[in-house]
Amino acid sequence: MRRSDSLALIALAALVVATPLRAERAVLAPVPTIDAAPTRKLETAVFAGGCYWGVEGVFSHVKGVHLVVSGFAGGPRDRRVDYDMVSGGDTGYAEAVRVTYDPAQVSYGTLLRVFFSVVADPTTLNYQQPDHGTQYRSALFPLNDGQAKAATAYLAQIGKAGLWRDPIVTRVERFTGFQNAARDHQDFMRKNPRHPYIMRWDVPKLAAFKAMFPTLYRETPSA
C-alpha cells in the first residue's frame, strides 16, 4: 500500500468515528490500472449513482472539474423526461450527472476512483441507501472508446479487489443522451447545505472525499 493510501485510511477511520450519520460506506478504491488517454481539451463524463444531489455535490469539489450538471441518462433517446416522470421508475432513465473536466488535471480513471470510493455503493442493485428504483441505479455511461475501456476494466478491477462483501452490480450502459434536470435541482447541495436529506446522506460523502483525497479536494465548488 502506498504511503498516501495509508494516510487516507487513517483519515477515513477518524472520520467514521466523528460522523454518526453516514451515507454509503466509504471505501478506498484502487488506482485504475487502465485509464482513458489524456487529451488537450475538456472532456465530459456521465455517471449515475443514486440521487444526483450528492453525486453532483462531490464531483463539483474535485480539482480539474469545470462543471457538473444534474440530469437524466440511460433511457430512450427520443423520449423527453422530467423529474416527476423519472421518479416513477418506468422510463428507463436514471438520475445522473454530466461532468466536464480537464484531463490534464484529473483523469477519467481518477473520477471513477472517487465515484466508487465515496459516492456510490456498486453492490446495491437499483438503489442507493434510502432511494429505491431503477432511476437510482449506479451506472457508467462512456462517451468514447477510451472511457468505455477504462470503465469496463475498472469494474473488473474493483470486482477482484474484494473491498465489498457482495458482487459488483454497477454496469456500463450505452449512452443515449443526457437531459438536464430543472434549475431548482442544479447545485442543490451548495444552495441547500442544511437540507435534511443533504445533511443525512450527502455531507458525509463530501467529508469522506475530503479526508480520503485531500490533494484532489478543493473548497470552492465548480459552477
mmCIF file of C-alpha atoms in Angstrom:
data_model
loop_
_atom_site.group_PDB
_atom_site.id
_atom_site.type_symbol
_atom_site.label_atom_id
_atom_site.label_comp_id
_atom_site.label_asym_id
_atom_site.label_seq_id
_atom_site.Cartn_x
_atom_site.Cartn_y
_atom_site.Cartn_z
ATOM 1 C CA MET A 1 0.000 0.000 0.000
ATOM 2 C CA ARG A 2 1.334 3.442 -0.873
ATOM 3 C CA ARG A 3 2.004 5.920 1.940
ATOM 4 C CA SER A 4 -0.663 8.276 0.592
ATOM 5 C CA ASP A 5 -3.237 5.474 0.714
ATOM 6 C CA SER A 6 -2.236 4.616 4.284
ATOM 7 C CA LEU A 7 -2.723 8.231 5.327
ATOM 8 C CA ALA A 8 -6.103 8.288 3.585
ATOM 9 C CA LEU A 9 -7.216 5.215 5.522
ATOM 10 C CA ILE A 10 -6.154 6.799 8.823
ATOM 11 C CA ALA A 11 -8.100 9.945 7.943
ATOM 12 C CA LEU A 12 -11.110 7.854 6.983
ATOM 13 C CA ALA A 13 -11.042 5.952 10.283
ATOM 14 C CA ALA A 14 -11.067 9.245 12.188
ATOM 15 C CA LEU A 15 -13.941 10.464 10.039
ATOM 16 C CA VAL A 16 -16.038 7.364 10.737
ATOM 17 C CA VAL A 17 -15.672 7.878 14.484
ATOM 18 C CA ALA A 18 -16.541 11.570 14.244
ATOM 19 C CA THR A 19 -19.533 11.224 11.902
ATOM 20 C CA PRO A 20 -22.520 9.421 13.458
ATOM 21 C CA LEU A 21 -24.736 9.825 10.407
ATOM 22 C CA ARG A 22 -23.206 8.302 7.312
ATOM 23 C CA ALA A 23 -24.202 7.557 3.746
ATOM 24 C CA GLU A 24 -22.769 4.680 1.760
ATOM 25 C CA ARG A 25 -19.710 3.138 3.413
ATOM 26 C CA ALA A 26 -16.642 4.931 2.115
ATOM 27 C CA VAL A 27 -14.069 2.566 0.604
ATOM 28 C CA LEU A 28 -10.644 3.483 -0.696
ATOM 29 C CA ALA A 29 -10.923 2.098 -4.222
ATOM 30 C CA PRO A 30 -7.681 1.192 -6.020
ATOM 31 C CA VAL A 31 -5.831 3.315 -8.536
ATOM 32 C CA PRO A 32 -7.050 2.266 -12.011
ATOM 33 C CA THR A 33 -4.679 0.061 -13.944
ATOM 34 C CA ILE A 34 -6.240 1.215 -17.230
ATOM 35 C CA ASP A 35 -7.262 4.812 -17.861
ATOM 36 C CA ALA A 36 -8.588 6.854 -20.760
ATOM 37 C CA ALA A 37 -5.828 8.567 -22.729
ATOM 38 C CA PRO A 38 -5.416 12.250 -21.794
ATOM 39 C CA THR A 39 -6.323 14.912 -24.326
ATOM 40 C CA ARG A 40 -5.635 18.623 -24.627
ATOM 41 C CA LYS A 41 -9.274 19.625 -24.454
ATOM 42 C CA LEU A 42 -12.033 19.495 -21.872
ATOM 43 C CA GLU A 43 -13.794 16.136 -21.706
ATOM 44 C CA THR A 44 -17.213 15.036 -20.489
ATOM 45 C CA ALA A 45 -18.194 12.007 -18.422
ATOM 46 C CA VAL A 46 -21.607 10.804 -17.249
ATOM 47 C CA PHE A 47 -22.246 8.927 -14.003
ATOM 48 C CA ALA A 48 -25.394 7.626 -12.297
ATOM 49 C CA GLY A 49 -25.088 6.880 -8.596
ATOM 50 C CA GLY A 50 -28.378 7.408 -6.797
ATOM 51 C CA CYS A 51 -29.806 10.838 -6.047
ATOM 52 C CA TYR A 52 -27.925 13.306 -8.197
ATOM 53 C CA TRP A 53 -27.693 15.931 -5.450
ATOM 54 C CA GLY A 54 -24.833 14.159 -3.715
ATOM 55 C CA VAL A 55 -23.137 12.935 -6.878
ATOM 56 C CA GLU A 56 -23.040 16.488 -8.185
ATOM 57 C CA GLY A 57 -22.007 17.792 -4.770
ATOM 58 C CA VAL A 58 -18.918 15.586 -4.563
ATOM 59 C CA PHE A 59 -17.738 15.943 -8.160
ATOM 60 C CA SER A 60 -18.080 19.732 -8.006
ATOM 61 C CA HIS A 61 -15.305 19.765 -5.382
ATOM 62 C CA VAL A 62 -12.826 17.766 -7.491
ATOM 63 C CA LYS A 63 -9.850 19.750 -8.760
ATOM 64 C CA GLY A 64 -9.896 19.799 -12.545
ATOM 65 C CA VAL A 65 -13.688 19.584 -12.801
ATOM 66 C CA HIS A 66 -15.112 22.662 -14.528
ATOM 67 C CA LEU A 67 -18.843 21.975 -14.462
ATOM 68 C CA VAL A 68 -21.281 19.401 -13.079
ATOM 69 C CA VAL A 69 -24.882 19.250 -14.266
ATOM 70 C CA SER A 70 -27.653 17.139 -12.753
ATOM 71 C CA GLY A 71 -29.994 15.354 -15.123
ATOM 72 C CA PHE A 72 -31.070 12.034 -16.559
ATOM 73 C CA ALA A 73 -29.414 9.349 -18.679
ATOM 74 C CA GLY A 74 -29.968 5.782 -19.796
ATOM 75 C CA GLY A 75 -33.425 5.922 -21.335
ATOM 76 C CA PRO A 76 -34.705 6.068 -24.916
ATOM 77 C CA ARG A 77 -33.037 8.786 -26.955
ATOM 78 C CA ASP A 78 -36.298 10.089 -28.405
ATOM 79 C CA ARG A 79 -38.205 10.474 -25.136
ATOM 80 C CA ARG A 80 -38.256 13.742 -23.219
ATOM 81 C CA VAL A 81 -38.484 13.343 -19.452
ATOM 82 C CA ASP A 82 -38.567 15.390 -16.269
ATOM 83 C CA TYR A 83 -38.073 14.621 -12.580
ATOM 84 C CA ASP A 84 -41.653 13.529 -11.938
ATOM 85 C CA MET A 85 -41.612 11.159 -14.900
ATOM 86 C CA VAL A 86 -38.278 9.594 -13.980
ATOM 87 C CA SER A 87 -39.359 9.246 -10.347
ATOM 88 C CA GLY A 88 -41.991 6.748 -11.494
ATOM 89 C CA GLY A 89 -39.202 4.278 -12.206
ATOM 90 C CA ASP A 90 -40.506 3.080 -15.561
ATOM 91 C CA THR A 91 -38.839 5.428 -18.066
ATOM 92 C CA GLY A 92 -35.504 3.618 -18.245
ATOM 93 C CA TYR A 93 -33.752 6.810 -17.192
ATOM 94 C CA ALA A 94 -31.568 7.178 -14.115
ATOM 95 C CA GLU A 95 -30.708 10.284 -12.156
ATOM 96 C CA ALA A 96 -27.226 11.146 -13.406
ATOM 97 C CA VAL A 97 -24.637 13.885 -13.634
ATOM 98 C CA ARG A 98 -22.628 15.225 -16.552
ATOM 99 C CA VAL A 99 -19.095 16.139 -15.517
ATOM 100 C CA THR A 100 -16.944 18.464 -17.636
ATOM 101 C CA TYR A 101 -13.305 18.083 -16.638
ATOM 102 C CA ASP A 102 -9.766 18.884 -17.710
ATOM 103 C CA PRO A 103 -7.910 15.575 -18.287
ATOM 104 C CA ALA A 104 -4.618 17.407 -17.798
ATOM 105 C CA GLN A 105 -5.651 17.895 -14.160
ATOM 106 C CA VAL A 106 -7.851 14.902 -13.385
ATOM 107 C CA SER A 107 -8.247 11.743 -15.424
ATOM 108 C CA TYR A 108 -11.376 9.761 -16.175
ATOM 109 C CA GLY A 109 -9.931 6.902 -14.150
ATOM 110 C CA THR A 110 -9.478 9.186 -11.149
ATOM 111 C CA LEU A 111 -13.114 10.264 -11.431
ATOM 112 C CA LEU A 112 -14.060 6.581 -11.428
ATOM 113 C CA ARG A 113 -11.972 6.042 -8.311
ATOM 114 C CA VAL A 114 -13.650 8.943 -6.494
ATOM 115 C CA PHE A 115 -17.086 7.741 -7.605
ATOM 116 C CA PHE A 116 -16.652 4.240 -6.194
ATOM 117 C CA SER A 117 -14.753 5.355 -3.096
ATOM 118 C CA VAL A 118 -17.236 7.849 -1.686
ATOM 119 C CA VAL A 119 -20.233 8.383 -3.985
ATOM 120 C CA ALA A 120 -21.906 5.095 -4.901
ATOM 121 C CA ASP A 121 -22.100 1.601 -3.454
ATOM 122 C CA PRO A 122 -21.536 -0.628 -6.519
ATOM 123 C CA THR A 123 -23.155 -3.670 -4.866
ATOM 124 C CA THR A 124 -26.726 -2.375 -4.401
ATOM 125 C CA LEU A 125 -28.993 -3.162 -7.331
ATOM 126 C CA ASN A 126 -31.343 -0.340 -8.320
ATOM 127 C CA TYR A 127 -30.935 1.635 -5.139
ATOM 128 C CA GLN A 128 -28.577 3.763 -3.092
ATOM 129 C CA GLN A 129 -29.401 3.906 0.618
ATOM 130 C CA PRO A 130 -32.903 5.451 1.079
ATOM 131 C CA ASP A 131 -33.693 5.776 -2.640
ATOM 132 C CA HIS A 132 -35.050 2.706 -4.410
ATOM 133 C CA GLY A 133 -35.941 2.079 -8.047
ATOM 134 C CA THR A 134 -34.194 1.720 -11.380
ATOM 135 C CA GLN A 135 -33.915 5.505 -11.522
ATOM 136 C CA TYR A 136 -31.414 5.261 -8.642
ATOM 137 C CA ARG A 137 -29.196 2.558 -10.137
ATOM 138 C CA SER A 138 -25.459 3.009 -10.370
ATOM 139 C CA ALA A 139 -24.214 3.061 -13.944
ATOM 140 C CA LEU A 140 -21.406 4.385 -16.110
ATOM 141 C CA PHE A 141 -22.151 5.955 -19.489
ATOM 142 C CA PRO A 142 -18.921 6.170 -21.524
ATOM 143 C CA LEU A 143 -18.860 8.811 -24.237
ATOM 144 C CA ASN A 144 -15.965 7.340 -26.220
ATOM 145 C CA ASP A 145 -13.930 4.172 -26.661
ATOM 146 C CA GLY A 146 -11.281 5.252 -24.182
ATOM 147 C CA GLN A 147 -13.827 5.788 -21.429
ATOM 148 C CA ALA A 148 -15.569 2.530 -22.293
ATOM 149 C CA LYS A 149 -12.340 0.524 -21.985
ATOM 150 C CA ALA A 150 -11.394 2.269 -18.753
ATOM 151 C CA ALA A 151 -14.850 1.825 -17.213
ATOM 152 C CA THR A 152 -15.093 -1.863 -18.131
ATOM 153 C CA ALA A 153 -11.583 -2.537 -16.863
ATOM 154 C CA TYR A 154 -12.194 -0.699 -13.601
ATOM 155 C CA LEU A 155 -15.366 -2.602 -12.815
ATOM 156 C CA ALA A 156 -13.415 -5.822 -13.297
ATOM 157 C CA GLN A 157 -10.581 -4.456 -11.163
ATOM 158 C CA ILE A 158 -12.728 -3.478 -8.193
ATOM 159 C CA GLY A 159 -14.659 -6.720 -8.532
ATOM 160 C CA LYS A 160 -11.423 -8.638 -7.931
ATOM 161 C CA ALA A 161 -10.225 -6.322 -5.168
ATOM 162 C CA GLY A 162 -12.572 -7.805 -2.569
ATOM 163 C CA LEU A 163 -13.404 -4.450 -0.990
ATOM 164 C CA TRP A 164 -17.107 -5.241 -0.804
ATOM 165 C CA ARG A 165 -18.738 -8.416 0.517
ATOM 166 C CA ASP A 166 -21.343 -8.521 -2.238
ATOM 167 C CA PRO A 167 -20.757 -8.701 -6.004
ATOM 168 C CA ILE A 168 -20.466 -5.580 -8.150
ATOM 169 C CA VAL A 169 -23.736 -4.761 -9.935
ATOM 170 C CA THR A 170 -22.828 -1.394 -11.456
ATOM 171 C CA ARG A 171 -22.962 -1.664 -15.231
ATOM 172 C CA VAL A 172 -21.517 0.118 -18.223
ATOM 173 C CA GLU A 173 -24.508 1.295 -20.259
ATOM 174 C CA ARG A 174 -24.828 2.678 -23.766
ATOM 175 C CA PHE A 175 -25.002 6.461 -23.787
ATOM 176 C CA THR A 176 -28.231 7.605 -25.426
ATOM 177 C CA GLY A 177 -28.045 11.239 -24.443
ATOM 178 C CA PHE A 178 -28.338 13.428 -21.386
ATOM 179 C CA GLN A 179 -31.247 15.621 -20.344
ATOM 180 C CA ASN A 180 -30.782 18.402 -17.804
ATOM 181 C CA ALA A 181 -32.844 18.407 -14.644
ATOM 182 C CA ALA A 182 -34.811 21.531 -13.707
ATOM 183 C CA ARG A 183 -32.970 24.594 -12.442
ATOM 184 C CA ASP A 184 -34.024 24.051 -8.830
ATOM 185 C CA HIS A 185 -32.205 20.689 -8.851
ATOM 186 C CA GLN A 186 -28.909 22.200 -10.048
ATOM 187 C CA ASP A 187 -26.191 22.931 -7.442
ATOM 188 C CA PHE A 188 -28.658 21.703 -4.839
ATOM 189 C CA MET A 189 -26.086 20.793 -2.222
ATOM 190 C CA ARG A 190 -24.327 24.151 -2.480
ATOM 191 C CA LYS A 191 -27.575 26.084 -2.329
ATOM 192 C CA ASN A 192 -29.198 23.975 0.403
ATOM 193 C CA PRO A 193 -26.399 22.855 2.761
ATOM 194 C CA ARG A 194 -28.779 22.452 5.725
ATOM 195 C CA HIS A 195 -31.436 20.453 3.875
ATOM 196 C CA PRO A 196 -32.188 17.321 5.974
ATOM 197 C CA TYR A 197 -31.514 14.937 3.080
ATOM 198 C CA ILE A 198 -28.232 16.666 2.273
ATOM 199 C CA MET A 199 -27.139 16.579 5.910
ATOM 200 C CA ARG A 200 -28.049 12.928 6.364
ATOM 201 C CA TRP A 201 -26.808 11.389 3.132
ATOM 202 C CA ASP A 202 -24.566 13.764 1.192
ATOM 203 C CA VAL A 203 -22.490 15.799 3.649
ATOM 204 C CA PRO A 204 -20.793 12.570 4.837
ATOM 205 C CA LYS A 205 -19.863 11.751 1.227
ATOM 206 C CA LEU A 206 -18.192 15.111 0.760
ATOM 207 C CA ALA A 207 -16.424 14.800 4.118
ATOM 208 C CA ALA A 208 -15.163 11.343 3.140
ATOM 209 C CA PHE A 209 -13.878 12.692 -0.180
ATOM 210 C CA LYS A 210 -12.019 15.497 1.567
ATOM 211 C CA ALA A 211 -10.469 13.061 4.049
ATOM 212 C CA MET A 212 -9.502 10.372 1.540
ATOM 213 C CA PHE A 213 -8.376 12.571 -1.358
ATOM 214 C CA PRO A 214 -7.025 15.793 0.179
ATOM 215 C CA THR A 215 -4.888 16.624 -2.850
ATOM 216 C CA LEU A 216 -7.923 16.357 -5.152
ATOM 217 C CA TYR A 217 -10.294 18.320 -2.945
ATOM 218 C CA ARG A 218 -10.982 21.995 -3.496
ATOM 219 C CA GLU A 219 -13.000 24.084 -1.082
ATOM 220 C CA THR A 220 -14.896 26.191 -3.630
ATOM 221 C CA PRO A 221 -17.121 24.040 -5.873
ATOM 222 C CA SER A 222 -17.240 24.386 -9.622
ATOM 223 C CA ALA A 223 -20.072 26.348 -11.195
#
